[in-house]
GROMACS .gro file of C-alpha atoms in nm:
model
  482
    1MET     CA    1   4.754   7.244  -2.644
    2ALA     CA    2   4.762   6.935  -2.864
    3ARG     CA    3   4.959   6.758  -2.596
    4LEU     CA    4   4.698   6.859  -2.335
    5PHE     CA    5   4.409   6.718  -2.544
    6SER     CA    6   4.608   6.399  -2.593
    7GLU     CA    7   4.651   6.350  -2.218
    8VAL     CA    8   4.279   6.417  -2.155
    9ASN     CA    9   4.178   6.160  -2.418
   10LYS     CA   10   4.411   5.904  -2.266
   11GLY     CA   11   4.252   5.967  -1.927
   12ARG     CA   12   3.902   5.911  -2.069
   13VAL     CA   13   4.011   5.587  -2.229
   14ARG     CA   14   4.156   5.468  -1.900
   15MET     CA   15   3.835   5.560  -1.714
   16ARG     CA   16   3.620   5.374  -1.967
   17HIS     CA   17   3.851   5.072  -1.937
   18LYS     CA   18   3.822   5.077  -1.561
   19ARG     CA   19   3.445   5.093  -1.576
   20ARG     CA   20   3.439   4.793  -1.807
   21LYS     CA   21   3.666   4.596  -1.576
   22SER     CA   22   3.458   4.678  -1.270
   23SER     CA   23   3.147   4.514  -1.417
   24PRO     CA   24   3.140   4.134  -1.430
   25PHE     CA   25   2.911   4.143  -1.731
   26PRO     CA   26   2.981   4.294  -2.077
   27PHE     CA   27   2.649   4.482  -2.073
   28ASN     CA   28   2.486   4.760  -1.876
   29ASN     CA   29   2.381   4.723  -1.508
   30ALA     CA   30   2.007   4.704  -1.579
   31GLY     CA   31   2.064   4.414  -1.815
   32ALA     CA   32   2.292   4.250  -1.562
   33ARG     CA   33   2.026   4.268  -1.289
   34PHE     CA   34   1.767   4.125  -1.525
   35SER     CA   35   1.994   3.840  -1.630
   36VAL     CA   36   2.086   3.750  -1.270
   37SER     CA   37   1.720   3.741  -1.165
   38PHE     CA   38   1.631   3.532  -1.467
   39ALA     CA   39   1.913   3.286  -1.392
   40VAL     CA   40   1.803   3.255  -1.029
   41TRP     CA   41   1.445   3.176  -1.126
   42ILE     CA   42   1.563   2.922  -1.380
   43CYS     CA   43   1.766   2.749  -1.106
   44VAL     CA   44   1.468   2.751  -0.866
   45PHE     CA   45   1.246   2.601  -1.137
   46LEU     CA   46   1.497   2.324  -1.212
   47VAL     CA   47   1.536   2.236  -0.842
   48LEU     CA   48   1.158   2.220  -0.795
   49PHE     CA   49   1.115   2.015  -1.110
   50ILE     CA   50   1.379   1.764  -1.002
   51TYR     CA   51   1.234   1.744  -0.650
   52PHE     CA   52   0.869   1.692  -0.752
   53ASN     CA   53   0.972   1.445  -1.020
   54SER     CA   54   1.161   1.248  -0.755
   55GLN     CA   55   0.846   1.236  -0.544
   56ILE     CA   56   0.650   1.053  -0.813
   57THR     CA   57   0.917   0.810  -0.927
   58GLU     CA   58   1.056   0.502  -0.760
   59LYS     CA   59   1.373   0.312  -0.836
   60THR     CA   60   1.314  -0.063  -0.846
   61ASP     CA   61   1.575  -0.315  -0.960
   62GLY     CA   62   1.773  -0.032  -1.117
   63LYS     CA   63   1.476   0.100  -1.320
   64LEU     CA   64   1.272   0.412  -1.260
   65ILE     CA   65   0.898   0.355  -1.256
   66ARG     CA   66   0.623   0.614  -1.232
   67VAL     CA   67   0.436   0.617  -0.902
   68HIS     CA   68   0.063   0.634  -0.960
   69PRO     CA   69  -0.102   0.949  -0.815
   70ASN     CA   70  -0.333   0.716  -0.622
   71HIS     CA   71  -0.035   0.620  -0.407
   72LEU     CA   72  -0.006   0.979  -0.293
   73SER     CA   73  -0.374   1.015  -0.212
   74VAL     CA   74  -0.411   0.694  -0.010
   75THR     CA   75  -0.117   0.785   0.215
   76HIS     CA   76  -0.223   1.146   0.266
   77GLU     CA   77  -0.418   1.061   0.582
   78LEU     CA   78  -0.112   0.892   0.735
   79GLU     CA   79   0.094   1.207   0.680
   80ASP     CA   80  -0.145   1.440   0.860
   81ILE     CA   81   0.038   1.611   1.147
   82GLU     CA   82  -0.146   1.529   1.468
   83GLU     CA   83  -0.060   1.764   1.754
   84GLU     CA   84  -0.090   1.686   2.126
   85PRO     CA   85  -0.113   1.926   2.420
   86ASN     CA   86   0.208   1.961   2.617
   87PHE     CA   87   0.244   1.729   2.915
   88ARG     CA   88   0.223   1.878   3.261
   89LEU     CA   89   0.562   1.785   3.399
   90PRO     CA   90   0.565   1.666   3.761
   91PRO     CA   91   0.719   1.919   4.003
   92PRO     CA   92   1.081   1.851   4.099
   93HIS     CA   93   1.140   1.666   4.424
   94LYS     CA   94   1.235   1.889   4.714
   95ARG     CA   95   1.569   1.813   4.872
   96ASN     CA   96   1.677   1.875   5.227
   97PRO     CA   97   1.922   2.173   5.225
   98ARG     CA   98   2.141   1.995   5.480
   99ALA     CA   99   2.162   1.687   5.255
  100VAL     CA  100   2.255   1.909   4.961
  101LYS     CA  101   2.531   2.072   5.164
  102ARG     CA  102   2.660   1.736   5.286
  103ARG     CA  103   2.638   1.541   4.956
  104GLY     CA  104   2.651   1.819   4.701
  105PHE     CA  105   2.415   1.882   4.411
  106LYS     CA  106   2.317   1.591   4.191
  107LYS     CA  107   2.228   1.618   3.827
  108LYS     CA  108   1.851   1.601   3.790
  109PRO     CA  109   1.723   1.307   3.589
  110PRO     CA  110   1.526   1.396   3.275
  111ALA     CA  111   1.167   1.478   3.363
  112TYR     CA  112   1.035   1.223   3.115
  113SER     CA  113   1.211   0.941   3.300
  114GLU     CA  114   0.953   0.986   3.577
  115PHE     CA  115   0.682   0.891   3.328
  116LEU     CA  116   0.815   0.535   3.327
  117ASP     CA  117   0.755   0.508   3.702
  118GLU     CA  118   0.429   0.329   3.785
  119SER     CA  119   0.359   0.592   4.052
  120SER     CA  120   0.374   0.872   3.795
  121GLU     CA  121   0.046   1.046   3.716
  122LEU     CA  122   0.118   1.006   3.346
  123HIS     CA  123   0.188   0.634   3.360
  124SER     CA  124  -0.172   0.558   3.268
  125VAL     CA  125  -0.134   0.781   2.962
  126LEU     CA  126   0.174   0.595   2.841
  127PHE     CA  127   0.050   0.250   2.947
  128PRO     CA  128  -0.329   0.246   2.903
  129ASP     CA  129  -0.529  -0.003   3.109
  130ARG     CA  130  -0.576  -0.360   2.983
  131ARG     CA  131  -0.946  -0.281   2.940
  132LEU     CA  132  -0.845  -0.059   2.647
  133ALA     CA  133  -0.657  -0.341   2.473
  134VAL     CA  134  -0.681  -0.378   2.094
  135GLY     CA  135  -0.679  -0.681   1.869
  136PRO     CA  136  -0.918  -0.922   1.697
  137ASN     CA  137  -1.049  -1.062   2.028
  138ALA     CA  138  -1.020  -0.752   2.245
  139GLY     CA  139  -1.397  -0.709   2.276
  140ASN     CA  140  -1.390  -0.364   2.117
  141ASP     CA  141  -1.662  -0.236   1.888
  142SER     CA  142  -1.623  -0.285   1.514
  143SER     CA  143  -1.507   0.075   1.465
  144SER     CA  144  -1.171  -0.018   1.622
  145THR     CA  145  -1.106  -0.315   1.393
  146GLY     CA  146  -0.788  -0.274   1.193
  147TYR     CA  147  -0.671   0.035   1.382
  148PHE     CA  148  -0.331   0.063   1.549
  149TYR     CA  149  -0.328   0.228   1.893
  150PRO     CA  150   0.037   0.298   1.988
  151GLY     CA  151   0.107   0.211   2.350
  152HIS     CA  152  -0.209   0.004   2.408
  153VAL     CA  153  -0.202  -0.365   2.502
  154TRP     CA  154  -0.211  -0.557   2.172
  155LEU     CA  155  -0.379  -0.898   2.179
  156ASP     CA  156  -0.324  -1.195   1.947
  157THR     CA  157  -0.602  -1.404   1.794
  158ASP     CA  158  -0.623  -1.609   2.116
  159GLY     CA  159  -0.684  -1.294   2.321
  160ASN     CA  160  -0.339  -1.293   2.489
  161PRO     CA  161  -0.095  -0.998   2.491
  162ILE     CA  162   0.159  -1.022   2.209
  163GLU     CA  163   0.510  -1.098   2.340
  164ALA     CA  164   0.755  -1.005   2.063
  165HIS     CA  165   0.973  -0.726   2.198
  166GLY     CA  166   1.284  -0.592   2.024
  167GLY     CA  167   1.172  -0.786   1.721
  168GLY     CA  168   1.148  -0.775   1.345
  169ILE     CA  169   0.923  -0.896   1.066
  170LEU     CA  170   0.991  -1.136   0.780
  171PHE     CA  171   0.760  -1.151   0.478
  172ASP     CA  172   0.763  -1.501   0.335
  173ASP     CA  173   0.689  -1.461  -0.034
  174ARG     CA  174   0.618  -1.832  -0.080
  175ARG     CA  175   0.347  -1.832   0.188
  176LYS     CA  176   0.238  -1.470   0.135
  177THR     CA  177   0.251  -1.431   0.511
  178TYR     CA  178   0.419  -1.196   0.758
  179TYR     CA  179   0.609  -1.346   1.053
  180TRP     CA  180   0.684  -1.134   1.358
  181TYR     CA  181   0.972  -1.256   1.578
  182GLY     CA  182   1.062  -1.101   1.913
  183GLU     CA  183   1.165  -1.153   2.274
  184ASN     CA  184   0.912  -1.324   2.497
  185LYS     CA  185   0.933  -1.134   2.827
  186ASP     CA  186   0.636  -1.296   2.999
  187ALA     CA  187   0.820  -1.348   3.327
  188ALA     CA  188   0.891  -1.163   3.649
  189THR     CA  189   1.114  -0.854   3.627
  190TYR     CA  190   1.411  -0.846   3.866
  191HIS     CA  191   1.757  -0.694   3.913
  192ALA     CA  192   2.047  -0.941   3.908
  193GLN     CA  193   2.264  -0.678   4.080
  194PRO     CA  194   2.156  -0.406   4.325
  195LYS     CA  195   2.233  -0.137   4.067
  196GLY     CA  196   2.196  -0.359   3.763
  197THR     CA  197   1.953  -0.314   3.480
  198ALA     CA  198   1.601  -0.456   3.498
  199ARG     CA  199   1.568  -0.794   3.326
  200VAL     CA  200   1.370  -1.116   3.294
  201ASP     CA  201   1.494  -1.472   3.250
  202ILE     CA  202   1.527  -1.599   2.894
  203ILE     CA  203   1.203  -1.763   2.786
  204GLY     CA  204   1.281  -1.759   2.415
  205VAL     CA  205   1.185  -1.606   2.083
  206SER     CA  206   0.814  -1.586   2.003
  207CYS     CA  207   0.671  -1.604   1.651
  208TYR     CA  208   0.339  -1.465   1.524
  209SER     CA  209   0.191  -1.485   1.174
  210SER     CA  210  -0.043  -1.247   0.991
  211LYS     CA  211  -0.184  -1.165   0.650
  212ASN     CA  212  -0.281  -0.805   0.732
  213LEU     CA  213  -0.024  -0.686   0.993
  214TRP     CA  214  -0.299  -0.625   1.252
  215SER     CA  215  -0.442  -0.966   1.340
  216TRP     CA  216  -0.159  -1.191   1.467
  217LYS     CA  217  -0.173  -1.565   1.531
  218TYR     CA  218   0.061  -1.706   1.795
  219GLU     CA  219   0.287  -1.973   1.639
  220GLY     CA  220   0.468  -2.052   1.962
  221ILE     CA  221   0.821  -2.012   2.096
  222VAL     CA  222   1.045  -2.099   1.802
  223LEU     CA  223   1.375  -2.077   1.994
  224ARG     CA  224   1.358  -2.172   2.361
  225GLY     CA  225   1.579  -2.072   2.650
  226GLU     CA  226   1.783  -2.338   2.828
  227GLN     CA  227   1.668  -2.432   3.178
  228GLN     CA  228   1.933  -2.687   3.287
  229ASN     CA  229   2.271  -2.636   3.115
  230VAL     CA  230   2.432  -2.337   3.288
  231THR     CA  231   2.711  -2.323   3.026
  232HIS     CA  232   2.468  -2.274   2.735
  233ASP     CA  233   2.439  -1.931   2.573
  234LEU     CA  234   2.062  -1.946   2.617
  235TYR     CA  235   2.068  -2.043   2.985
  236LYS     CA  236   1.782  -1.862   3.155
  237THR     CA  237   1.995  -1.611   3.350
  238ASN     CA  238   2.177  -1.496   3.037
  239VAL     CA  239   2.053  -1.240   2.783
  240LEU     CA  240   1.883  -1.288   2.444
  241GLU     CA  241   1.778  -0.964   2.271
  242ARG     CA  242   1.667  -0.822   1.935
  243PRO     CA  243   1.621  -1.143   1.728
  244LYS     CA  244   1.600  -1.090   1.350
  245VAL     CA  245   1.520  -1.355   1.086
  246ILE     CA  246   1.597  -1.360   0.712
  247TYR     CA  247   1.544  -1.629   0.450
  248ASN     CA  248   1.825  -1.777   0.240
  249SER     CA  249   1.687  -1.898  -0.094
  250LYS     CA  250   2.011  -2.084  -0.179
  251THR     CA  251   2.008  -2.304   0.130
  252ASN     CA  252   1.630  -2.295   0.186
  253GLN     CA  253   1.690  -2.202   0.549
  254TYR     CA  254   1.551  -1.936   0.781
  255VAL     CA  255   1.842  -1.780   0.967
  256MET     CA  256   1.810  -1.596   1.298
  257TRP     CA  257   2.070  -1.363   1.446
  258MET     CA  258   2.040  -1.215   1.793
  259HIS     CA  259   2.231  -1.032   2.068
  260ILE     CA  260   2.371  -1.283   2.318
  261ASP     CA  261   2.511  -1.176   2.654
  262ASP     CA  262   2.568  -1.289   3.011
  263GLY     CA  263   2.388  -1.142   3.309
  264ASN     CA  264   2.654  -0.871   3.347
  265TYR     CA  265   2.654  -0.776   2.978
  266THR     CA  266   3.023  -0.865   2.938
  267LYS     CA  267   2.994  -1.140   2.676
  268ALA     CA  268   2.864  -0.890   2.415
  269SER     CA  269   2.826  -1.136   2.127
  270VAL     CA  270   2.589  -1.238   1.848
  271GLY     CA  271   2.418  -1.575   1.824
  272VAL     CA  272   2.301  -1.770   1.518
  273ALA     CA  273   2.015  -2.020   1.479
  274ILE     CA  274   1.856  -2.193   1.177
  275SER     CA  275   1.529  -2.359   1.077
  276LYS     CA  276   1.368  -2.513   0.769
  277SER     CA  277   1.037  -2.350   0.857
  278PRO     CA  278   0.948  -1.989   0.947
  279THR     CA  279   0.757  -2.121   1.248
  280GLY     CA  280   1.052  -2.323   1.375
  281PRO     CA  281   1.175  -2.486   1.573
  282PHE     CA  282   1.508  -2.306   1.532
  283THR     CA  283   1.830  -2.487   1.617
  284TYR     CA  284   2.085  -2.276   1.801
  285LEU     CA  285   2.433  -2.305   1.647
  286TYR     CA  286   2.683  -2.081   1.825
  287SER     CA  287   2.779  -1.732   1.940
  288MET     CA  288   3.074  -1.515   1.845
  289ARG     CA  289   3.214  -1.167   1.873
  290PRO     CA  290   3.175  -1.028   1.520
  291HIS     CA  291   3.499  -0.910   1.364
  292GLY     CA  292   3.662  -0.962   1.703
  293SER     CA  293   3.462  -0.677   1.855
  294ASP     CA  294   3.205  -0.653   2.130
  295SER     CA  295   2.847  -0.640   1.997
  296ARG     CA  296   2.528  -0.531   2.168
  297ASP     CA  297   2.221  -0.388   1.992
  298MET     CA  298   2.213  -0.532   1.640
  299THR     CA  299   2.002  -0.588   1.331
  300LEU     CA  300   2.013  -0.762   0.994
  301PHE     CA  301   1.949  -0.615   0.651
  302LYS     CA  302   1.891  -0.817   0.335
  303ASP     CA  303   1.949  -0.617   0.016
  304ASP     CA  304   1.772  -0.649  -0.321
  305ASP     CA  305   2.056  -0.861  -0.461
  306GLY     CA  306   2.025  -1.120  -0.182
  307ARG     CA  307   2.332  -1.008   0.008
  308ALA     CA  308   2.279  -0.971   0.383
  309TYR     CA  309   2.455  -0.751   0.637
  310LEU     CA  310   2.501  -0.737   1.014
  311ILE     CA  311   2.486  -0.393   1.176
  312TYR     CA  312   2.573  -0.369   1.544
  313SER     CA  313   2.680  -0.123   1.814
  314ALA     CA  314   3.043  -0.178   1.915
  315ARG     CA  315   3.313  -0.045   2.148
  316ASP     CA  316   3.062  -0.005   2.434
  317ASN     CA  317   2.813   0.163   2.198
  318VAL     CA  318   3.063   0.426   2.083
  319ASP     CA  319   3.042   0.326   1.712
  320PHE     CA  320   2.845   0.107   1.478
  321HIS     CA  321   3.012  -0.168   1.277
  322ILE     CA  322   2.872  -0.316   0.958
  323GLY     CA  323   2.980  -0.615   0.753
  324PRO     CA  324   2.838  -0.860   0.495
  325LEU     CA  325   2.732  -1.210   0.590
  326THR     CA  326   2.862  -1.516   0.409
  327GLU     CA  327   2.649  -1.660   0.129
  328ASP     CA  328   2.479  -1.906   0.364
  329TYR     CA  329   2.410  -1.622   0.617
  330LEU     CA  330   2.572  -1.827   0.893
  331GLY     CA  331   2.891  -1.627   0.932
  332LEU     CA  332   3.073  -1.308   0.843
  333THR     CA  333   3.319  -1.226   0.570
  334GLY     CA  334   3.638  -1.046   0.665
  335VAL     CA  335   3.502  -0.710   0.550
  336MET     CA  336   3.394  -0.455   0.814
  337LYS     CA  337   3.343  -0.079   0.818
  338LYS     CA  338   3.302   0.153   1.114
  339ILE     CA  339   3.012   0.395   1.079
  340LEU     CA  340   2.859   0.667   1.297
  341VAL     CA  341   3.194   0.683   1.474
  342ARG     CA  342   3.185   0.823   1.830
  343GLN     CA  343   2.814   0.905   1.803
  344HIS     CA  344   2.704   0.670   2.085
  345ARG     CA  345   2.396   0.522   1.915
  346GLU     CA  346   2.206   0.193   1.952
  347ALA     CA  347   1.881   0.019   1.843
  348PRO     CA  348   1.948   0.026   1.465
  349ALA     CA  349   1.665  -0.026   1.214
  350VAL     CA  350   1.777  -0.026   0.848
  351PHE     CA  351   1.566   0.009   0.533
  352LYS     CA  352   1.605   0.113   0.169
  353HIS     CA  353   1.417   0.345  -0.065
  354GLY     CA  354   1.494   0.463  -0.416
  355GLY     CA  355   1.846   0.320  -0.413
  356THR     CA  356   1.931   0.501  -0.087
  357TYR     CA  357   1.987   0.328   0.248
  358TYR     CA  358   1.832   0.471   0.563
  359MET     CA  359   1.865   0.387   0.930
  360ILE     CA  360   1.687   0.492   1.251
  361THR     CA  361   1.884   0.477   1.577
  362SER     CA  362   1.839   0.584   1.938
  363GLY     CA  363   2.074   0.734   2.192
  364CYS     CA  364   2.209   0.530   2.483
  365SER     CA  365   1.996   0.585   2.795
  366GLY     CA  366   1.909   0.236   2.915
  367TRP     CA  367   1.534   0.171   2.932
  368ALA     CA  368   1.453   0.543   2.924
  369PRO     CA  369   1.346   0.686   2.587
  370ASN     CA  370   1.546   0.949   2.404
  371ARG     CA  371   1.564   1.143   2.076
  372ALA     CA  372   1.579   0.932   1.760
  373MET     CA  373   1.810   1.009   1.471
  374ALA     CA  374   1.773   0.922   1.104
  375HIS     CA  375   2.078   0.847   0.888
  376ALA     CA  376   2.128   0.798   0.515
  377ALA     CA  377   2.392   0.654   0.281
  378ALA     CA  378   2.438   0.589  -0.090
  379SER     CA  379   2.610   0.259  -0.003
  380ILE     CA  380   2.514   0.018   0.273
  381MET     CA  381   2.879   0.017   0.383
  382GLY     CA  382   2.877   0.394   0.421
  383PRO     CA  383   2.969   0.662   0.475
  384TRP     CA  384   2.650   0.733   0.668
  385GLU     CA  385   2.529   1.085   0.740
  386ASN     CA  386   2.275   1.224   0.986
  387VAL     CA  387   1.949   1.363   0.853
  388GLY     CA  388   1.791   1.476   1.179
  389ASN     CA  389   1.515   1.378   1.417
  390PRO     CA  390   1.247   1.197   1.213
  391CYS     CA  391   0.962   1.245   1.463
  392VAL     CA  392   0.675   1.466   1.346
  393GLY     CA  393   0.366   1.578   1.538
  394GLY     CA  394   0.266   1.512   1.897
  395ASN     CA  395   0.438   1.766   2.119
  396ARG     CA  396   0.793   1.862   2.206
  397VAL     CA  397   0.835   1.592   2.474
  398LEU     CA  398   0.698   1.322   2.243
  399ARG     CA  399   0.934   1.425   1.963
  400LEU     CA  400   1.235   1.433   2.196
  401THR     CA  401   1.158   1.083   2.328
  402THR     CA  402   1.067   0.912   1.998
  403PHE     CA  403   0.708   0.906   2.126
  404PHE     CA  404   0.836   0.733   2.441
  405SER     CA  405   0.975   0.437   2.251
  406GLN     CA  406   1.290   0.288   2.100
  407SER     CA  407   1.336   0.172   1.740
  408THR     CA  408   1.355  -0.197   1.654
  409PHE     CA  409   1.252  -0.241   1.286
  410VAL     CA  410   1.122  -0.059   0.977
  411LEU     CA  411   0.884  -0.253   0.753
  412PRO     CA  412   0.819  -0.151   0.387
  413LEU     CA  413   0.456  -0.142   0.274
  414PRO     CA  414   0.410  -0.322  -0.059
  415GLY     CA  415   0.229  -0.118  -0.321
  416LEU     CA  416   0.310   0.213  -0.151
  417PRO     CA  417   0.663   0.322  -0.249
  418GLY     CA  418   0.824   0.541   0.014
  419SER     CA  419   0.578   0.428   0.284
  420PHE     CA  420   0.686   0.213   0.579
  421ILE     CA  421   0.584   0.111   0.930
  422PHE     CA  422   0.815   0.227   1.207
  423MET     CA  423   0.823  -0.042   1.476
  424ALA     CA  424   0.935   0.047   1.827
  425ASP     CA  425   0.912  -0.069   2.189
  426ARG     CA  426   0.783   0.138   2.479
  427TRP     CA  427   0.976  -0.024   2.760
  428ASN     CA  428   0.831  -0.060   3.109
  429PRO     CA  429   1.137  -0.135   3.325
  430SER     CA  430   0.929  -0.190   3.639
  431ASN     CA  431   0.734  -0.465   3.463
  432LEU     CA  432   0.901  -0.565   3.135
  433ARG     CA  433   0.626  -0.811   3.037
  434ASP     CA  434   0.397  -0.506   3.016
  435SER     CA  435   0.621  -0.320   2.768
  436ARG     CA  436   0.413  -0.193   2.475
  437TYR     CA  437   0.448  -0.156   2.099
  438VAL     CA  438   0.453   0.172   1.911
  439TRP     CA  439   0.385   0.128   1.540
  440LEU     CA  440   0.359   0.446   1.334
  441PRO     CA  441   0.361   0.543   0.964
  442LEU     CA  442   0.702   0.639   0.827
  443LYS     CA  443   0.746   0.828   0.501
  444VAL     CA  444   1.053   0.907   0.293
  445GLY     CA  445   1.009   1.232   0.103
  446SER     CA  446   1.073   1.609   0.103
  447LEU     CA  447   1.403   1.769   0.196
  448ALA     CA  448   1.572   1.708   0.530
  449ASP     CA  449   1.517   1.987   0.779
  450GLU     CA  450   1.841   1.931   0.971
  451PRO     CA  451   2.133   1.929   0.723
  452MET     CA  452   2.393   1.836   0.981
  453ASP     CA  453   2.663   1.659   0.788
  454TYR     CA  454   2.634   1.802   0.441
  455SER     CA  455   2.889   2.002   0.247
  456PHE     CA  456   2.790   2.371   0.240
  457GLY     CA  457   2.478   2.280   0.441
  458PHE     CA  458   2.293   2.148   0.136
  459PRO     CA  459   2.092   1.832   0.210
  460LEU     CA  460   2.159   1.544  -0.026
  461TRP     CA  461   1.897   1.309   0.118
  462SER     CA  462   1.521   1.312   0.147
  463ARG     CA  463   1.369   1.368   0.487
  464VAL     CA  464   1.256   1.066   0.690
  465SER     CA  465   0.932   1.141   0.878
  466ILE     CA  466   0.764   0.933   1.148
  467PHE     CA  467   0.413   1.068   1.200
  468TRP     CA  468   0.248   1.057   1.540
  469HIS     CA  469  -0.110   0.925   1.557
  470LYS     CA  470  -0.313   0.816   1.858
  471ARG     CA  471  -0.513   0.594   1.625
  472TRP     CA  472  -0.444   0.500   1.265
  473ARG     CA  473  -0.483   0.224   1.011
  474LEU     CA  474  -0.332   0.116   0.683
  475PRO     CA  475  -0.499   0.247   0.366
  476GLU     CA  476  -0.766   0.027   0.212
  477GLY     CA  477  -0.612  -0.216  -0.036
  478TRP     CA  478  -0.257  -0.119   0.067
  479LYS     CA  479  -0.113  -0.447  -0.069
  480ASN     CA  480  -0.260  -0.406  -0.417
  481VAL     CA  481  -0.258  -0.032  -0.490
  482ASN     CA  482  -0.224   0.021  -0.869
   0.00000   0.00000   0.00000
């Protein structure tokens, strides 16, 4: 009997031991559930605290400064989501059944590509009539003064359409003036080859100046095309695209880089020009293939420490390459990194916020618009990761076509940390001189909604949002918000 009681007691001890081992916590189940719930809520609180704190701080020159609540209120209107009714897509063209049988089925072009055709019913929506032009001398009523109308003809202070396509903006701190440089396409559109891309002869790079980013004074053509010397890079039948200008304080020179190509797009190089004045004239120096690679769509980025970088699409737009410029900004160092490998992107526009680098790119579809993509990196040299489509508002077609435009530059707004202007071109391949500008508010903030490249699906970067507006303006006193 004693032996039996001994065995029973041993069994109870083993059962109690097993029960203890089966529980991950050294207390009862009710306490465990309470502790887990408490821990979860603590984690949620910490995440929210860190997030909201990040929304009201800004990193400048390595120091965190508190963003005044007024900054948030003055930009609230720009972040309103403005919806648009869905477009009525044109019906598909009917095809002769015999032709289909003889030639086979062809892949249908995207429906939105028809919108770029002047015969399309929606062409007038995308390219409003000249009578609806905006600008200081457009003849509009005073209620339109200072408002941006994406896609409308934009007039300069002389009443002429602004010609600065594929361009970028330089703020000259010494003159407290903005300078907008871009391609002058005020010439006839033609096709050099029967199936070649639409183009115009090189006229040159236009320059406009402004104090308020809305009223622009024409400063002239600061880099002219070459009319006589057929061997010159800027000979009229060649290609000059996407000029960008930065200032070098060490050499006191304004340096322009641009995409240089021949009529068949086989040269695929970058060109360099310099000037002592932001309004030119610029002296063209030379062209080269950066890092020994082909180069097409490109941009420049000047960092807070004065270092400048060239970012360009390479290997027939398969990858992007990035590399630092020399100290005088006239050449490249031997350092180069491949980024966005095999992603087939173009039209880069790079900017920085809170110590993080961001970039907007487009897909490769010629003059036709496509879906934009935002990218982010902790270092300008990468690695870069995708953070999704930045377009917000409008309708599905607008968001999938970057509001029928293609990125060219992102301009920071002084006094409003995290607020930028997204600059893009709405190309009109049937009449390139009538291509329009799409400027929209861009905001960095909130979590990304498309965590594509992140470990465990957790987004490391803030969301980049480009907000659609038919009509918008900069907040009052945007340059001196305190």
